mmCIF file of C-alpha atoms in Angstrom:
data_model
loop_
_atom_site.group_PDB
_atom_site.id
_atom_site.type_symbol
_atom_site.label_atom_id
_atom_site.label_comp_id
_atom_site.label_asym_id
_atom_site.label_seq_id
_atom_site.Cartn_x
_atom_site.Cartn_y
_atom_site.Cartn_z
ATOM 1 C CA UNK A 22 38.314 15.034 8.876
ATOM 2 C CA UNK A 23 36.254 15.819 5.801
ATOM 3 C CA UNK A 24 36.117 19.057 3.847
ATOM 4 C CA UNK A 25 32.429 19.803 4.845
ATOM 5 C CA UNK A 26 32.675 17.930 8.001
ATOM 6 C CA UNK A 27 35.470 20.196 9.218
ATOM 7 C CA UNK A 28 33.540 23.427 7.833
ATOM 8 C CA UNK A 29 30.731 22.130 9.973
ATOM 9 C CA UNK A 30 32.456 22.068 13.388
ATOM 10 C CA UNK A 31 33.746 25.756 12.606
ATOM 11 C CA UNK A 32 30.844 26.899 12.170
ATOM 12 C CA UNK A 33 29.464 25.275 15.327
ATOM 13 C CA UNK A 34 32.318 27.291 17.124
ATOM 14 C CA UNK A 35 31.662 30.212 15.230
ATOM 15 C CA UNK A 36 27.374 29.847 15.763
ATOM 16 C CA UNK A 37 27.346 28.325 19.418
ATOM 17 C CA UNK A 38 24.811 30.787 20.668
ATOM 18 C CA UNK A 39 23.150 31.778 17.680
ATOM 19 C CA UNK A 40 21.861 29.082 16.608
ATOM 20 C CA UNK A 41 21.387 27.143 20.081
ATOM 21 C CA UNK A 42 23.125 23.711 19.856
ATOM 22 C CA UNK A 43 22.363 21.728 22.573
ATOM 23 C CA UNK A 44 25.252 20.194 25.544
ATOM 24 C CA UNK A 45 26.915 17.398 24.417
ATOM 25 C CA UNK A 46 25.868 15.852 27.477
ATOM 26 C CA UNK A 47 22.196 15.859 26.634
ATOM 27 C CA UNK A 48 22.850 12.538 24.497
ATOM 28 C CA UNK A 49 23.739 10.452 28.124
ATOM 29 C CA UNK A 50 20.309 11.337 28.677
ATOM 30 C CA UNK A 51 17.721 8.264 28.822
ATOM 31 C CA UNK A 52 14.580 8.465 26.916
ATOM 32 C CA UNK A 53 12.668 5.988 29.007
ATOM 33 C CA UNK A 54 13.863 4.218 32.073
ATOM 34 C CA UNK A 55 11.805 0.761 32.888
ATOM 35 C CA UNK A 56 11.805 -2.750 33.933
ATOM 36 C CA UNK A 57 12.942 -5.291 30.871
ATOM 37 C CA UNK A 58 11.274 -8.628 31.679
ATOM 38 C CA UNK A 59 11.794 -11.817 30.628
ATOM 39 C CA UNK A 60 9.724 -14.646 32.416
ATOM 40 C CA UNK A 61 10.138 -13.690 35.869
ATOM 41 C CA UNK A 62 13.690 -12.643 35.184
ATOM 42 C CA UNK A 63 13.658 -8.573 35.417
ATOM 43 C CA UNK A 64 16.242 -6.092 34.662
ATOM 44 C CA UNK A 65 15.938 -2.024 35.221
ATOM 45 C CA UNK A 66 17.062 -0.660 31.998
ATOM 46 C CA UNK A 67 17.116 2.505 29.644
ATOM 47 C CA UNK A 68 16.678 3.219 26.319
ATOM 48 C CA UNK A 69 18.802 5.897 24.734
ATOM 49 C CA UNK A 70 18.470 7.816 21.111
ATOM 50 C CA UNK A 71 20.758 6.263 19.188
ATOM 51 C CA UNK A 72 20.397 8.865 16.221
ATOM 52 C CA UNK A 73 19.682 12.537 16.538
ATOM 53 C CA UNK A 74 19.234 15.880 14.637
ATOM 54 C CA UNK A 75 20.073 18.151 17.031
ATOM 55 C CA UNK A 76 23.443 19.600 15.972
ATOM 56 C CA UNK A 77 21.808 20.195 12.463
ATOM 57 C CA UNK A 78 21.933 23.832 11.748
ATOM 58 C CA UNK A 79 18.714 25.369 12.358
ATOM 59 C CA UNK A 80 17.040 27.548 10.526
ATOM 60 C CA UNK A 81 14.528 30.169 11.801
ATOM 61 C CA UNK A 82 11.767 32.740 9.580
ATOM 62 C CA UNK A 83 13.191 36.414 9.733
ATOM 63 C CA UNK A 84 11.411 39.467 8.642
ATOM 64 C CA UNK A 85 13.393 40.458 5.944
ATOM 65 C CA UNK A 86 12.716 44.503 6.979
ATOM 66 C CA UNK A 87 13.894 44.189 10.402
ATOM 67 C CA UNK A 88 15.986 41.317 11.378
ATOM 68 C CA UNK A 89 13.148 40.109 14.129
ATOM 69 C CA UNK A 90 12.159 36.078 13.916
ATOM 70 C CA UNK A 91 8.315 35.571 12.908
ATOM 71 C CA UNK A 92 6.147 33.292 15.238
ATOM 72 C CA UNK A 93 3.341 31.389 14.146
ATOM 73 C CA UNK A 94 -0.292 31.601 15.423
ATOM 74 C CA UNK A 95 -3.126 30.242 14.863
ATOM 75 C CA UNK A 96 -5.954 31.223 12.963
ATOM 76 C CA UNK A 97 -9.835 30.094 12.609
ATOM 77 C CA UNK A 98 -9.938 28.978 8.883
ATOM 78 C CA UNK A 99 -13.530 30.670 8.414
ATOM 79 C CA UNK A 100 -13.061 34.097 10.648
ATOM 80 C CA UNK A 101 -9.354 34.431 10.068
ATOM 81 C CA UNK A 102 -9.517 35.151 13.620
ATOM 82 C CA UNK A 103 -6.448 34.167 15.843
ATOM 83 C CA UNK A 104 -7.392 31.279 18.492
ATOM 84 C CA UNK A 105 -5.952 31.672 21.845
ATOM 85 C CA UNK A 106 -4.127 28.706 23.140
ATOM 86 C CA UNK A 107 -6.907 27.739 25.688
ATOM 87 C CA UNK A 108 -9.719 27.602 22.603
ATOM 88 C CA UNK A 109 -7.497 25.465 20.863
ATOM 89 C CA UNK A 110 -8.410 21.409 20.716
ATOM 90 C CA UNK A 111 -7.863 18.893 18.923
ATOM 91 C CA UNK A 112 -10.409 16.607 16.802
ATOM 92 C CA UNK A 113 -10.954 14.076 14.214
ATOM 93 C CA UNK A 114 -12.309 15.048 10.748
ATOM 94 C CA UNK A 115 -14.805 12.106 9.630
ATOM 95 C CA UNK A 116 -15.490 11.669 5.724
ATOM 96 C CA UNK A 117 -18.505 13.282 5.348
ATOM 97 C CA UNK A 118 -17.149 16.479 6.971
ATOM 98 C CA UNK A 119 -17.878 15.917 10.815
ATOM 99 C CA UNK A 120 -16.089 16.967 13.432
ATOM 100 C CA UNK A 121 -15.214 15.379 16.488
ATOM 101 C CA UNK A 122 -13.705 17.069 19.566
ATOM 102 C CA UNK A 123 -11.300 15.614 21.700
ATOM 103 C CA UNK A 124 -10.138 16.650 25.099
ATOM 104 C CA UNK A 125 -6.437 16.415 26.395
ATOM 105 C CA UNK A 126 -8.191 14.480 29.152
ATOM 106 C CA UNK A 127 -10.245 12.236 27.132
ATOM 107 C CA UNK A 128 -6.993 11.542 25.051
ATOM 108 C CA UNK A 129 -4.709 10.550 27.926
ATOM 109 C CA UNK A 130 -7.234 8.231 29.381
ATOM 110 C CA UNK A 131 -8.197 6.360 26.326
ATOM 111 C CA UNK A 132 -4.296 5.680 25.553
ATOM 112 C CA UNK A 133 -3.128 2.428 27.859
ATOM 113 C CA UNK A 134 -1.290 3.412 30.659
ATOM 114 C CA UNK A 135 2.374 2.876 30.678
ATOM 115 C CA UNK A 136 3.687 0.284 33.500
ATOM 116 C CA UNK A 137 7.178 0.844 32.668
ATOM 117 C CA UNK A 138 7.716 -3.147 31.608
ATOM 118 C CA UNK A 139 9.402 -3.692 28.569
ATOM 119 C CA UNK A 140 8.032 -7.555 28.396
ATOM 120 C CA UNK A 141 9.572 -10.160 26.208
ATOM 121 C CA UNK A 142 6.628 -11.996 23.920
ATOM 122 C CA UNK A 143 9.230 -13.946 21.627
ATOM 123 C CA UNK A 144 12.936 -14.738 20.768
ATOM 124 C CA UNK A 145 13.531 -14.724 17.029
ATOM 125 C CA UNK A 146 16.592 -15.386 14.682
ATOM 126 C CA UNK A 147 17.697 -11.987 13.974
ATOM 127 C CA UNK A 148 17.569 -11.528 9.901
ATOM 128 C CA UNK A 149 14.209 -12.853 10.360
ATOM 129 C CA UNK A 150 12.376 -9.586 10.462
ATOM 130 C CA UNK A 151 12.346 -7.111 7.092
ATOM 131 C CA UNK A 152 14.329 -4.087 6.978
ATOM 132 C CA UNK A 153 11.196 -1.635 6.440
ATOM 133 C CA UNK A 154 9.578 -2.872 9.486
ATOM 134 C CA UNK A 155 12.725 -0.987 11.413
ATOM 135 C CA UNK A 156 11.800 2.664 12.784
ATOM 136 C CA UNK A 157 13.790 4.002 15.278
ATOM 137 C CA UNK A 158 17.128 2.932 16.654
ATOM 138 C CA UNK A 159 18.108 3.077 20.791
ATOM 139 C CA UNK A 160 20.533 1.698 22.717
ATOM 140 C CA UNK A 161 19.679 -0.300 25.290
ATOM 141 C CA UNK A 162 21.634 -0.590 28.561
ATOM 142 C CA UNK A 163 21.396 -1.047 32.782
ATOM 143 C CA UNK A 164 19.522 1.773 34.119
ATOM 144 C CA UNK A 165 21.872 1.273 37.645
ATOM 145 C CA UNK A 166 24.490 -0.144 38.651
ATOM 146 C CA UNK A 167 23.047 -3.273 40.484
ATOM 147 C CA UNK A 168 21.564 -4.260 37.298
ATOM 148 C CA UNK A 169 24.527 -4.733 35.014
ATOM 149 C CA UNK A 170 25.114 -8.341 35.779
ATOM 150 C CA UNK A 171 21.470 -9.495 34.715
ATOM 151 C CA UNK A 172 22.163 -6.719 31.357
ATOM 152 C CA UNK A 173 25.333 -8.954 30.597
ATOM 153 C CA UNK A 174 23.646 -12.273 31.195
ATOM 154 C CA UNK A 175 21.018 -10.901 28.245
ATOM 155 C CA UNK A 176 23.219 -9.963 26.330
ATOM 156 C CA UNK A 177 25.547 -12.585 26.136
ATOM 157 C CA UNK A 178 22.804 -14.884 25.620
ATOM 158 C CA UNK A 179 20.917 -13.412 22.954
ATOM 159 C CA UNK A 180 24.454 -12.695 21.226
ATOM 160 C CA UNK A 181 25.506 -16.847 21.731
ATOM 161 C CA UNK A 182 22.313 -18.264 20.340
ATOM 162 C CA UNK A 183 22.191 -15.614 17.461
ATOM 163 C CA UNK A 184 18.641 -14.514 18.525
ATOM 164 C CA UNK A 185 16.818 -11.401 19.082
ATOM 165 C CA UNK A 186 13.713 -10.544 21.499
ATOM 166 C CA UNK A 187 10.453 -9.409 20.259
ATOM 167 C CA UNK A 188 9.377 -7.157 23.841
ATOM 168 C CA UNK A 189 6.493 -4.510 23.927
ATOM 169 C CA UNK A 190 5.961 -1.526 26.050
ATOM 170 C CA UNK A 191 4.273 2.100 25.837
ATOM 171 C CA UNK A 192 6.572 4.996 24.508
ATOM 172 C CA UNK A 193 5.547 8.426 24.362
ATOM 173 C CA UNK A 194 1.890 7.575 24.756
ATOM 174 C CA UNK A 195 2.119 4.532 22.355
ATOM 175 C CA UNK A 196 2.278 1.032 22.437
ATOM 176 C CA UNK A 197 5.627 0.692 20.646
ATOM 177 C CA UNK A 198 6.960 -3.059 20.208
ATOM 178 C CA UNK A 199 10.736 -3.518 20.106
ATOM 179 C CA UNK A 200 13.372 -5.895 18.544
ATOM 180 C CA UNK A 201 16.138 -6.091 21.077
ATOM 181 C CA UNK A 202 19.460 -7.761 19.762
ATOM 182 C CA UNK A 203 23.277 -8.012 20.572
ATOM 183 C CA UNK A 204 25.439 -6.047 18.557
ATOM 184 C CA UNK A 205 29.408 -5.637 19.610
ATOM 185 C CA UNK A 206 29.414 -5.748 22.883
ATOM 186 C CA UNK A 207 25.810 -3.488 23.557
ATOM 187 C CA UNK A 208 22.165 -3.902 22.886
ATOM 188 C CA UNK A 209 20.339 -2.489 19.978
ATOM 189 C CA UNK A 210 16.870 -1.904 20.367
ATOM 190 C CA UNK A 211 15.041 -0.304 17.921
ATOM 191 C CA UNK A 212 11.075 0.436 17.669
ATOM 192 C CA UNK A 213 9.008 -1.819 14.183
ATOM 193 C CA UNK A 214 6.635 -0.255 12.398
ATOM 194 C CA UNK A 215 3.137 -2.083 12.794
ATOM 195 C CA UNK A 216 2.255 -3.909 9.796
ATOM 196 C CA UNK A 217 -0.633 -1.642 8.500
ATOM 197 C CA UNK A 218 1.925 1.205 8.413
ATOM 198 C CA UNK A 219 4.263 -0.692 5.860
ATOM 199 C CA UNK A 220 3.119 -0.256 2.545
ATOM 200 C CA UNK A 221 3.056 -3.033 0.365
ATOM 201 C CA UNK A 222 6.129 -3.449 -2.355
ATOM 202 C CA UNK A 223 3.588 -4.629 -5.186
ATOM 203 C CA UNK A 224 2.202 -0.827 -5.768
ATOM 204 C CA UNK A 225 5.745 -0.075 -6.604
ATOM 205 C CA UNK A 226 6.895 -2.613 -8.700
ATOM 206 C CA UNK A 227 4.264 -3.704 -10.396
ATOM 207 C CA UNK A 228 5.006 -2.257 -13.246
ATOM 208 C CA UNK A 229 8.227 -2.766 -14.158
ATOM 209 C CA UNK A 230 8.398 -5.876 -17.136
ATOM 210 C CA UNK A 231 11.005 -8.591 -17.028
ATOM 211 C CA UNK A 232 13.914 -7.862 -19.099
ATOM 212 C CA UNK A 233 16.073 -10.528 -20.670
ATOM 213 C CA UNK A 234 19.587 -9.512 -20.042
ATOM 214 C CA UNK A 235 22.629 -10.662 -22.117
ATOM 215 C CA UNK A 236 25.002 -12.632 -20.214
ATOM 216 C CA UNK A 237 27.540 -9.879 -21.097
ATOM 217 C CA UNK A 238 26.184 -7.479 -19.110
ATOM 218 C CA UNK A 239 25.712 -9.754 -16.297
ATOM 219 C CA UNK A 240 29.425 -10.797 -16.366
ATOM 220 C CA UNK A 241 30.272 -6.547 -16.485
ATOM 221 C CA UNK A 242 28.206 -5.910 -13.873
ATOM 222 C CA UNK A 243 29.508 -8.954 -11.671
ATOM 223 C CA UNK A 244 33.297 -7.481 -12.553
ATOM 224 C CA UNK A 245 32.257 -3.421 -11.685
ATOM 225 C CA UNK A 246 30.588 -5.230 -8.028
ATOM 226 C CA UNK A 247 34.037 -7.657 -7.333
ATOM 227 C CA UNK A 248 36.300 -4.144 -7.909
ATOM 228 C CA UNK A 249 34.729 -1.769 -5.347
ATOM 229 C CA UNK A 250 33.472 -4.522 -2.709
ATOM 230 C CA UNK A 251 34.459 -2.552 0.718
ATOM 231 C CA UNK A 252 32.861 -1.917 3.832
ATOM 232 C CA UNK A 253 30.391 0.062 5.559
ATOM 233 C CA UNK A 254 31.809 3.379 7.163
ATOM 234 C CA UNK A 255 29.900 5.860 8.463
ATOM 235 C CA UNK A 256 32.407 8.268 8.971
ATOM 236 C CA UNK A 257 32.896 8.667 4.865
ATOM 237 C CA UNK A 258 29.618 9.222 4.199
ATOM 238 C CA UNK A 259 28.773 13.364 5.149
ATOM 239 C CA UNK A 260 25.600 15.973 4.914
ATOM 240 C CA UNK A 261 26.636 17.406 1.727
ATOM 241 C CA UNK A 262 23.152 20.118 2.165
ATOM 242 C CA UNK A 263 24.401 20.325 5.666
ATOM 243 C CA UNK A 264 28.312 21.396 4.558
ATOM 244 C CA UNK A 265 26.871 23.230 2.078
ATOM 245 C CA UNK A 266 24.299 25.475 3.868
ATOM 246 C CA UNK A 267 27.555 25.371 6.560
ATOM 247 C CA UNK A 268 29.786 26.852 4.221
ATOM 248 C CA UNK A 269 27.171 29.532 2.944
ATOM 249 C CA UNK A 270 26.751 31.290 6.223
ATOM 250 C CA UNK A 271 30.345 31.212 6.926
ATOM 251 C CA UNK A 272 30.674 32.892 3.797
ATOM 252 C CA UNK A 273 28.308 35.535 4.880
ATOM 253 C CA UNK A 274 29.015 36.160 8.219
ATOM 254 C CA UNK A 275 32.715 37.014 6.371
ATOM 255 C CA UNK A 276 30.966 39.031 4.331
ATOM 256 C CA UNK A 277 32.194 36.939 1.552
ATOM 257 C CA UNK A 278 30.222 35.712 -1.787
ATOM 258 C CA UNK A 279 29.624 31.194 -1.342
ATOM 259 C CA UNK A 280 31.783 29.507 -4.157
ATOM 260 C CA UNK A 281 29.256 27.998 -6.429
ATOM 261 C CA UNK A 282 28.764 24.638 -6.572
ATOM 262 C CA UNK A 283 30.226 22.391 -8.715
ATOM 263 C CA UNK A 284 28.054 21.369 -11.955
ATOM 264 C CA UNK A 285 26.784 17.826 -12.554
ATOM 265 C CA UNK A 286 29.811 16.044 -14.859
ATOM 266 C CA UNK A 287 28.676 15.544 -18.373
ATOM 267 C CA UNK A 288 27.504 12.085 -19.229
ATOM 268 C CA UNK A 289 28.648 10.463 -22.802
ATOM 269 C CA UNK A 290 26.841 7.009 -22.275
ATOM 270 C CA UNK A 291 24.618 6.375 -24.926
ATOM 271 C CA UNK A 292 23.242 3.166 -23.853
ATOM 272 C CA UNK A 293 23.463 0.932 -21.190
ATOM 273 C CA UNK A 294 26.054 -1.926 -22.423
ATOM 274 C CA UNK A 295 28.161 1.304 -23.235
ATOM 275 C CA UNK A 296 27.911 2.598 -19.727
ATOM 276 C CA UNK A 297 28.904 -0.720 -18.041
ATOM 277 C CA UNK A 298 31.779 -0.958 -20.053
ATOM 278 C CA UNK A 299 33.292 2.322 -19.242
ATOM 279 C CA UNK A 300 32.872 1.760 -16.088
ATOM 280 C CA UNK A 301 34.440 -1.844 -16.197
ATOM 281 C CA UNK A 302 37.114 -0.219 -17.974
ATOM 282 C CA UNK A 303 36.273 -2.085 -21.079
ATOM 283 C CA UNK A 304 36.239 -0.201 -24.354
ATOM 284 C CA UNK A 305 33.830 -1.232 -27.382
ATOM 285 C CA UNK A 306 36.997 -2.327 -29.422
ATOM 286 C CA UNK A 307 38.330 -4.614 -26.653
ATOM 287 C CA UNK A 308 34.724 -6.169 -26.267
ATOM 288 C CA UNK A 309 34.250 -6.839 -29.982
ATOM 289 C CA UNK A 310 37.622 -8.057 -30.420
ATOM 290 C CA UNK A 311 36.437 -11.404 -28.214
ATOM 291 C CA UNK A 312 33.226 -12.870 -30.113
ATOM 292 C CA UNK A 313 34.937 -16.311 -29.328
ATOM 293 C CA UNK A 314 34.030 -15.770 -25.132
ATOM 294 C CA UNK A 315 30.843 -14.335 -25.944
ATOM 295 C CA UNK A 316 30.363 -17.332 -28.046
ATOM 296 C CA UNK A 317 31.250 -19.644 -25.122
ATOM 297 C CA UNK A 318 29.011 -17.958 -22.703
ATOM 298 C CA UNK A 319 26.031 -19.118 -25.114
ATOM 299 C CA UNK A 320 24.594 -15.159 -26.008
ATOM 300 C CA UNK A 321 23.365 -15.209 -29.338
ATOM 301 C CA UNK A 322 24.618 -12.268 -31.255
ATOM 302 C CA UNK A 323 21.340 -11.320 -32.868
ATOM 303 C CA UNK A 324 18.543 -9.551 -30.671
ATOM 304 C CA UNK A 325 16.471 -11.040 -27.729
ATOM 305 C CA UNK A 326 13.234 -10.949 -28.441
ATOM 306 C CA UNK A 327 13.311 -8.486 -31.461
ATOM 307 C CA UNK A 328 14.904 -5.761 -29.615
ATOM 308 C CA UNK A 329 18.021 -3.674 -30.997
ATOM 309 C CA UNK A 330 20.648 -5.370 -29.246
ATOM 310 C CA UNK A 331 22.716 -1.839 -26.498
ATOM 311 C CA UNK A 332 26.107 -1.500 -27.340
#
């Protein structure tokens, strides 16, 4: 177990009460139970979080003087008056500073009624749809025991013809749309984000120029990528706020001053052909004592377009 990972869990031991972590058996609960359809073929199934913040420490607002937690309330922005919870309502602000009220009531009936059907529109291939269209991930699995053999009959099916199902349905008062795929043995069924909530790519690249690279640093960088190709696991990657905020109240619950953090390492790259190299393991002497391989690769040796060649 990690460092921070390990401060973490004593902590949780140490905090249990204080700061209110949930039962471990709270993640077996469903988030929505339903009916997954597919043609006339049904199956009762739930969906489960897949991904939760709940045994993040939590941090509350103290009053310094006396120790008490502060609560929020409400306040008119005109009077400074505090609303009571009854006068409180919500509304929609229009541009030229209009205010419409809504009603709880009026809400709830103007959002579609959920009929607990999680209905299949479309099978696709399963790269097919872009990673920022992916919001939240749930599992997916049999809500009873009499429906595990139609579960494994969708499941083995999408997983053989490498597909995925495109099935809508209305979560938490909103029509969510799902991609449903096979993954190891389970289902994987995360909500999409609808198109006009995906912000276009253009706004952020739009102004970065095209830079001619030397085939140098193409052939460092391919070399750095080839020496640390691995593979993905979670379990090395950790909180490093969470250990550290962890490992500060620890430290003063012991009555004990936090051990600083260490400082950012001091960089000596200069340019950017100088920083691939180091990290290639390459030194400037070594590189300019081969002008025959650079020659071969077809770089000239004066500067692209006019620009001080790095390095």
């Amino acid at each position: 177990m990690a460092h921070g990972a390990a401060t973490h869990a004593h902590l949780n031991a140490l905090l249990w009460c204080s700061f209110g972590n949930e039962d471990v058996t709270m993640a077996s609960r469903a988030s929505w139970k339903g009916t997954l359809a597919i043609g006339k073929l049904t199956c009762p199934v739930a969906l489960f979080a897949a991904a939760s913040a709940s045994e993040r420490i939590a941090l509350h607002l103290i009053n310094r003087a006396t120790g008490n937690r502060v609560h929020r309330h409400y306040v008119d922005s005109e009077t400074g008056e505090e609303v009571a919870r009854d006068d409180q309502v919500k509304g929609y602000e229009t541009r030229n500073g209009d205010v419409v009220l809504l009603d709880p009531e009026e809400i709830a009936a103007a959002v579609p009624d959920s009929d607990k059907k999680l209905a299949v529109s479309a099978f696709i291939r399963c790269g097919e749809i872009d990673d920022v269209y992916l919001d939240r991930p749930y599992y997916l699995g049999p809500a009873e025991p009499e429906a595990e053999e139609a579960f494994v009959l969708i499941r083995e099916s999408l997983a053989q013809q490498r597909v995925a199902a495109l099935a809508r349905t209305v979560l938490f008062r909103r029509v969510r749309t799902l991609l449903i795929r096979a993954h190891e043995g389970i289902l994987i069924a995360p909500t999409l984000n609808f198109d006009d909530e995906v912000r276009s790519a253009h706004d952020a690249f739009r102004d970065i120029p095209d830079h001619p690279l030397p085939q140098e640093m193409l052939d460092l960088a391919a070399h750095i990528i080839e020496t640390k190709k691995g593979h993905f696991d979670p379990s090395a990657f950790d909180d490093r706020y969470e250990a550290a905020l962890a490992a500060l109240v620890e430290a003063k619950l012991k009555g004990k001053k936090p051990a600083p953090p260490p400082g950012p390492a001091e960089s000596r790259i200069v340019s950017l052909m100088d920083a691939l190299r180091e990290s290639a393991g390459v030194t400037t002497a070594k590189a300019s004592a081969q002008p025959a391989r650079r020659k071969k690769t077809g770089v000239r040796s004066r500067p692209a377009h006019g620009r001080r060649r790095a390095g």
